[in-house]
Short mmCIF file of C-alpha atoms in Angstrom, two decimals:
data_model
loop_
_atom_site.label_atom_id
_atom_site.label_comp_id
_atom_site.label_asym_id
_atom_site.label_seq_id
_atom_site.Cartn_x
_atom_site.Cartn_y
_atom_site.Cartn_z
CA UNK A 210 -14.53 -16.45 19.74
CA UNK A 211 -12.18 -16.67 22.56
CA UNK A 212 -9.04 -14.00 22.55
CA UNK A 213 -7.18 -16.54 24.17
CA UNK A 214 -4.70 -18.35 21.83
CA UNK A 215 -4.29 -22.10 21.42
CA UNK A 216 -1.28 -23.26 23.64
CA UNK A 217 1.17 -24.69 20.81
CA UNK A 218 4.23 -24.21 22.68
CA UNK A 219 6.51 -20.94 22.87
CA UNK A 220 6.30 -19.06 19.75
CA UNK A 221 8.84 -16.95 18.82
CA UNK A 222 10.61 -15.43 15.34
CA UNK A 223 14.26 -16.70 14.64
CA UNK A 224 16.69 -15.42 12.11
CA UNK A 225 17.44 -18.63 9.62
CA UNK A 226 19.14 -17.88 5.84
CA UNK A 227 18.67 -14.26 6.11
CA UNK A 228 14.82 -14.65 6.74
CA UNK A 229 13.23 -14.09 10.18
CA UNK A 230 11.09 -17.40 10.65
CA UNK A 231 8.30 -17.83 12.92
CA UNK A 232 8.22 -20.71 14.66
CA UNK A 233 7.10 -22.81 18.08
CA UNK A 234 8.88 -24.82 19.96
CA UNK A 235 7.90 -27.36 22.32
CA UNK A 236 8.03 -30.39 24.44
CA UNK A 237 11.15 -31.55 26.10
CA UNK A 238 14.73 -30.81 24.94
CA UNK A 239 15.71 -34.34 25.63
CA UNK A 240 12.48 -35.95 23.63
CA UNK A 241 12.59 -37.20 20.07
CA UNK A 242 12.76 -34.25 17.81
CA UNK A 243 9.46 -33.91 15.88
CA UNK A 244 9.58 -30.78 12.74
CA UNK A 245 6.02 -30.06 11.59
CA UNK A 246 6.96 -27.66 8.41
CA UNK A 247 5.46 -24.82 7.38
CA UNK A 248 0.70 -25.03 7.00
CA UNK A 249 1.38 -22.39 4.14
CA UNK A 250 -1.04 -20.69 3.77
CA UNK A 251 -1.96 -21.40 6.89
CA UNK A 252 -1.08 -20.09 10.21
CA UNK A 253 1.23 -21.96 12.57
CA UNK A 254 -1.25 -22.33 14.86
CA UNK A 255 -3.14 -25.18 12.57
CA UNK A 256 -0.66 -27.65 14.10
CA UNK A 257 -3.15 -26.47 17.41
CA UNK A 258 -4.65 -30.13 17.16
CA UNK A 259 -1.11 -31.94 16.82
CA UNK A 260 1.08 -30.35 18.93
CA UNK A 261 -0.19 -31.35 22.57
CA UNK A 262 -0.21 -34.96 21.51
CA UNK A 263 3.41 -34.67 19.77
CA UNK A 264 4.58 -33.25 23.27
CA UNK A 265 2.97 -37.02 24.52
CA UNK A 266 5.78 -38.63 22.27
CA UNK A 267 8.82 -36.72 23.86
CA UNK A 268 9.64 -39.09 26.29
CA UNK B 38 6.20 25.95 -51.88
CA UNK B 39 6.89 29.28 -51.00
CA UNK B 40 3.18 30.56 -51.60
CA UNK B 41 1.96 27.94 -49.68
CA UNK B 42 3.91 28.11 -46.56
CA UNK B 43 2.34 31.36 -45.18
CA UNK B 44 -1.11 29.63 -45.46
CA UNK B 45 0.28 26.65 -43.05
CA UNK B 46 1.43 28.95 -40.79
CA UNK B 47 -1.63 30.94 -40.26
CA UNK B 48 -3.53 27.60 -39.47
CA UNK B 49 -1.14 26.07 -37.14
CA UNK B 50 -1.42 29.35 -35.08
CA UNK B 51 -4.97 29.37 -35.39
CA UNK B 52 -5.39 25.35 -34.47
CA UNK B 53 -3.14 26.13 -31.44
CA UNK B 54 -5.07 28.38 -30.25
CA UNK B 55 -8.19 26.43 -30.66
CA UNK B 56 -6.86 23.67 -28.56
CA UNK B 57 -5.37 25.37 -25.96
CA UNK B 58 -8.75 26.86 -25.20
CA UNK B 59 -10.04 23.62 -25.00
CA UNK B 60 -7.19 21.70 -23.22
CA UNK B 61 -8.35 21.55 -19.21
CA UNK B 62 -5.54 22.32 -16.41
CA UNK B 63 -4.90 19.10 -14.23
CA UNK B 64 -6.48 19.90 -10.64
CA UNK B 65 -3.05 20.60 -8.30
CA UNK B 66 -5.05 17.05 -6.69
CA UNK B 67 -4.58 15.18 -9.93
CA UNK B 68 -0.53 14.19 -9.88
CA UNK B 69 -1.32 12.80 -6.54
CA UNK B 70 -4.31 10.98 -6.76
CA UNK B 71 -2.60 9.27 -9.79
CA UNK B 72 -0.25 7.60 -7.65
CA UNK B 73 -2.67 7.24 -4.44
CA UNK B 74 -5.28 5.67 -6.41
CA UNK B 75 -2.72 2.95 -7.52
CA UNK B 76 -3.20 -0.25 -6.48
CA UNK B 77 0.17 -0.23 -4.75
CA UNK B 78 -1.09 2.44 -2.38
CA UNK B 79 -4.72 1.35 -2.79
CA UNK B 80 -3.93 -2.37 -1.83
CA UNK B 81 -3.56 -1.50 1.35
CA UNK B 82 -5.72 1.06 2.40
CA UNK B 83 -8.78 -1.30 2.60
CA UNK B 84 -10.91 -2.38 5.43
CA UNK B 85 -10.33 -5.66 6.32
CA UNK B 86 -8.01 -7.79 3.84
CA UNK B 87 -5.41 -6.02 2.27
CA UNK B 88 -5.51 -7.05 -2.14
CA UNK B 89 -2.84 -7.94 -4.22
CA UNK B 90 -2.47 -7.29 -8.14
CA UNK B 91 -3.48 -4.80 -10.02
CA UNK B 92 -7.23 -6.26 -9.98
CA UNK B 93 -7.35 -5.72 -6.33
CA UNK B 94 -7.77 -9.42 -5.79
CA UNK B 95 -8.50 -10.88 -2.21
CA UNK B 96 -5.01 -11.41 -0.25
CA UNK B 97 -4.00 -15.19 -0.66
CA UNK B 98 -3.72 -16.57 1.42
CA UNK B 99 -6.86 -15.19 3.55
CA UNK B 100 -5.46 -12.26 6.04
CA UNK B 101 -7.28 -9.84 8.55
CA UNK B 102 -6.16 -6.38 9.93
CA UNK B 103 -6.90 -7.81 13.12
CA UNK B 104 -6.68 -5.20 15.98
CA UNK B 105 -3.48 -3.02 14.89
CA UNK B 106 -4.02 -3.57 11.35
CA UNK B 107 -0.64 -5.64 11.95
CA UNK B 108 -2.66 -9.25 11.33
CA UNK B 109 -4.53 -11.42 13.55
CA UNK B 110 -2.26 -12.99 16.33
CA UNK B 111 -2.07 -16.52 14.64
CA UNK B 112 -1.13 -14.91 11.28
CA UNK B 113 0.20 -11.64 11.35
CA UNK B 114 1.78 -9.44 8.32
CA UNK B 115 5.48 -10.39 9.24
CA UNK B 116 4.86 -14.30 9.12
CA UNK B 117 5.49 -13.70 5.25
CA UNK B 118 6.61 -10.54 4.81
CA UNK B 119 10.54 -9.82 5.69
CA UNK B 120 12.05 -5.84 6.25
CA UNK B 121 12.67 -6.30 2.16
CA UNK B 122 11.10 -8.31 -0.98
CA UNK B 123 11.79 -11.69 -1.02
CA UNK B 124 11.38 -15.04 -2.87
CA UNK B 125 13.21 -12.93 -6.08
CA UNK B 126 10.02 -10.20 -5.39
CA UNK B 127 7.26 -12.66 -4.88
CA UNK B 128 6.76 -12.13 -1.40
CA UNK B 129 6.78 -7.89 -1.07
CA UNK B 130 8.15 -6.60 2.16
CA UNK B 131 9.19 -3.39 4.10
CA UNK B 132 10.16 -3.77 8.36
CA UNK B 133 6.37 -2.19 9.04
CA UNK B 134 4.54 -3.93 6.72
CA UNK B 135 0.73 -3.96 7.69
CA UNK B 136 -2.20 -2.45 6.60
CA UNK B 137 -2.96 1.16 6.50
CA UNK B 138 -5.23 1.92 9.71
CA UNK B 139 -8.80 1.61 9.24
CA UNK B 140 -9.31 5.69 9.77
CA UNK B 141 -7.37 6.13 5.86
CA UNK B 142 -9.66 3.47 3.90
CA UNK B 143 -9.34 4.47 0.68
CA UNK B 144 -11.25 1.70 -0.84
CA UNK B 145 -14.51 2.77 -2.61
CA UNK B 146 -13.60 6.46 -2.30
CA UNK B 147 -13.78 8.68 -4.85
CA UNK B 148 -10.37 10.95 -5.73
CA UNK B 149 -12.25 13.98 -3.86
CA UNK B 150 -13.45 11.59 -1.11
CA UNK B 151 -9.71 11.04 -0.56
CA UNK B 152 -7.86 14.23 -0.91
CA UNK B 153 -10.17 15.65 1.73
CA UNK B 154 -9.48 12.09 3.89
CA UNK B 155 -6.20 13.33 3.51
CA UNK B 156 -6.47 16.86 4.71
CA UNK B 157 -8.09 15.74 7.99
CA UNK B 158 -5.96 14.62 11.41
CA UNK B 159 -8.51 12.39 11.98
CA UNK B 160 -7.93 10.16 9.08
CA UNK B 161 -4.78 11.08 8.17
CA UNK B 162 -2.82 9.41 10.58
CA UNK B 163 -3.25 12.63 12.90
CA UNK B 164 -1.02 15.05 10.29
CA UNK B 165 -2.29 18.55 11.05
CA UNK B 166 0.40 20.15 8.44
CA UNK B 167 0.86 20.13 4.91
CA UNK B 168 4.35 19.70 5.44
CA UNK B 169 3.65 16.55 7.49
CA UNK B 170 1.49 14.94 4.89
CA UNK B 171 4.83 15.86 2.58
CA UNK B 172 7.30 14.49 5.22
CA UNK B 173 5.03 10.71 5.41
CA UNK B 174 5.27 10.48 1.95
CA UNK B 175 9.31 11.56 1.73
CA UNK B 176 10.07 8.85 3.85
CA UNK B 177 8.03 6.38 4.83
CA UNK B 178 9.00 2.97 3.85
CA UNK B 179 5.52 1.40 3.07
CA UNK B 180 5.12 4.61 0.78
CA UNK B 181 8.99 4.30 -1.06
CA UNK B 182 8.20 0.41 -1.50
CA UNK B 183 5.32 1.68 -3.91
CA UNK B 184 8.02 2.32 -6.58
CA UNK B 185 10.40 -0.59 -5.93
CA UNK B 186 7.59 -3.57 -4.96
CA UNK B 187 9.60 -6.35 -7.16
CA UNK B 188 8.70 -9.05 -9.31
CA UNK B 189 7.36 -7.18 -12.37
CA UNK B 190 4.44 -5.49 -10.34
CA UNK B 191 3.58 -1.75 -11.76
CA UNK B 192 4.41 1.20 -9.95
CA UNK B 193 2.86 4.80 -10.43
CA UNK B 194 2.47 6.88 -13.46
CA UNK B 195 5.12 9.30 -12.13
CA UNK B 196 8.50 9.23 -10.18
CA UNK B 197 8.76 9.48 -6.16
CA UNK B 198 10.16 12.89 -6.68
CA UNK B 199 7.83 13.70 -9.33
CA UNK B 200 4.74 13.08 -6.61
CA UNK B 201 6.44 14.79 -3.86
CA UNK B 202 6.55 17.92 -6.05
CA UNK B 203 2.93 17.39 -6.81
CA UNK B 204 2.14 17.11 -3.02
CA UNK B 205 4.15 20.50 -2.45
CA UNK B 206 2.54 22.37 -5.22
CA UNK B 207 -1.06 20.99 -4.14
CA UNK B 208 0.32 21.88 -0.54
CA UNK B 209 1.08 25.33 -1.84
CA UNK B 210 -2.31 26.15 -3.75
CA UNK B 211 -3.87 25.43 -0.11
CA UNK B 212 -4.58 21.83 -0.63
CA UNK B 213 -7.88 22.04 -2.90
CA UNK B 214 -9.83 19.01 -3.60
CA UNK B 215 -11.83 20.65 -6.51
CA UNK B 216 -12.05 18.85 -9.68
CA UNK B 217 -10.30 19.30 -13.37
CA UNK B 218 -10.23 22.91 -13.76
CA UNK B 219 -10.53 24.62 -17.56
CA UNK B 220 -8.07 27.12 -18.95
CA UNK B 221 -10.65 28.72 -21.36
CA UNK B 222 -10.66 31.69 -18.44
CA UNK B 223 -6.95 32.19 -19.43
CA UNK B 224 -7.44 33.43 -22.69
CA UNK B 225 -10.12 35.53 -21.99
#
């Protein structure tokens, strides 16, 4: 298994309604906003798959 | 009634007696274990998934210790868990929540298995002191959450201050690990 994690953008913990929220952003600040909500009970990093071809639509 | 009440007296004495020589003295290790042994300590002292409930069921969703015992990198502990209990107690939290390192597994152990586990630096956490074993359990937040974890869960059998007495008097009597001791020596 390779110790290397899937590259699904800059993940990083932000303090929303008193919660601290881990989340990834990606892609380009002037692109179409895309929100993929939480893969409970998954981890984030399901969205591997999705996010390199959302980053395709941010254009 | 007056004839009879020397009779009752004589037999209460005597039946006191008789079960006092039977009654066996808690080991100084027994207040502690009882809160150790709890699932709310014992949840988390496991090997590779932490459990939840008091049946020690499999974490849901599916977690690892992964290296630190902090989670695996795509999921670790403080995805979910916040520095306090959230979702009205559903989801249980404290700042460090993670898993207990692999060197204190209490999971399988027996209640001398881990009062000797916790005598040793080496799977202790490196404590070398009675007084630091005291001092984790004074204050460390994983170990305080035990008797406020939320959302109906139990806690231990006996108060925070109740077990840190216990740890001081089993600190005191040199930290034995022997088993339920009788009192039938006292009387003789």
């Amino acid at each position: 298994m390779s110790s290397s994690l899937p590259d699904i953008g800059r993940v990083t913990t932000s303090q929303i309604g008193g919660l601290k929220i881990r989340l990834a952003r990606g892609g380009r600040s002037d692109g179409i906003p895309i929100l993929l909500t939480s893969p409970w009970p998954e981890s984030i990093y399901a969205f591997r798959g999705i996010c390199p071809r959302s980053r395709s639509l941010a254009h | 009634m007056s004839r009879v009440a020397p009779f009752i007296v004589v037999l209460s004495l005597a039946s006191g007696r008789s079960a006092t020589a039977q009654t066996a003295e808690p080991a100084p290790f027994d207040p502690v274990a009882s809160v150790v042994m709890h699932p709310r300590c014992m949840n988390c002292h496991q090997d590779d998934s932490p459990r939840q409930t008091d049946a020690a069921l499999r974490h849901q969703p599916l977690v690892v210790r992964g290296k630190n015992g902090h989670g695996a990198p795509t999921l670790p502990c403080q995805t979910c868990h916040q520095a306090t209990n959230t979702a009205d107690g559903f989801v249980p939290g404290v700042a460090t929540w993670h898993l207990a390192p692999s060197s204190m597994k209490w999971e399988g152990l027996t209640k001398r298995q881990i009062c000797e586990e916790m005598k040793d630096p080496a799977r202790n956490g490196g404590r070398r002191t009675g007084a630091q074993i005291i001092e984790h359990m004074k204050v460390d937040p994983l170990v305080l959450w035990a008797w406020t974890p939320g959302a109906g869960r139990t806690t231990p059998p006996i108060s925070h201050e109740q077990f840190v007495k216990a740890l001081e008097a089993w600190v005191s009597a040199g930290m034995p690990c022997t088993e339920t001791t009788n009192s039938r020596r006292s009387l003789q």
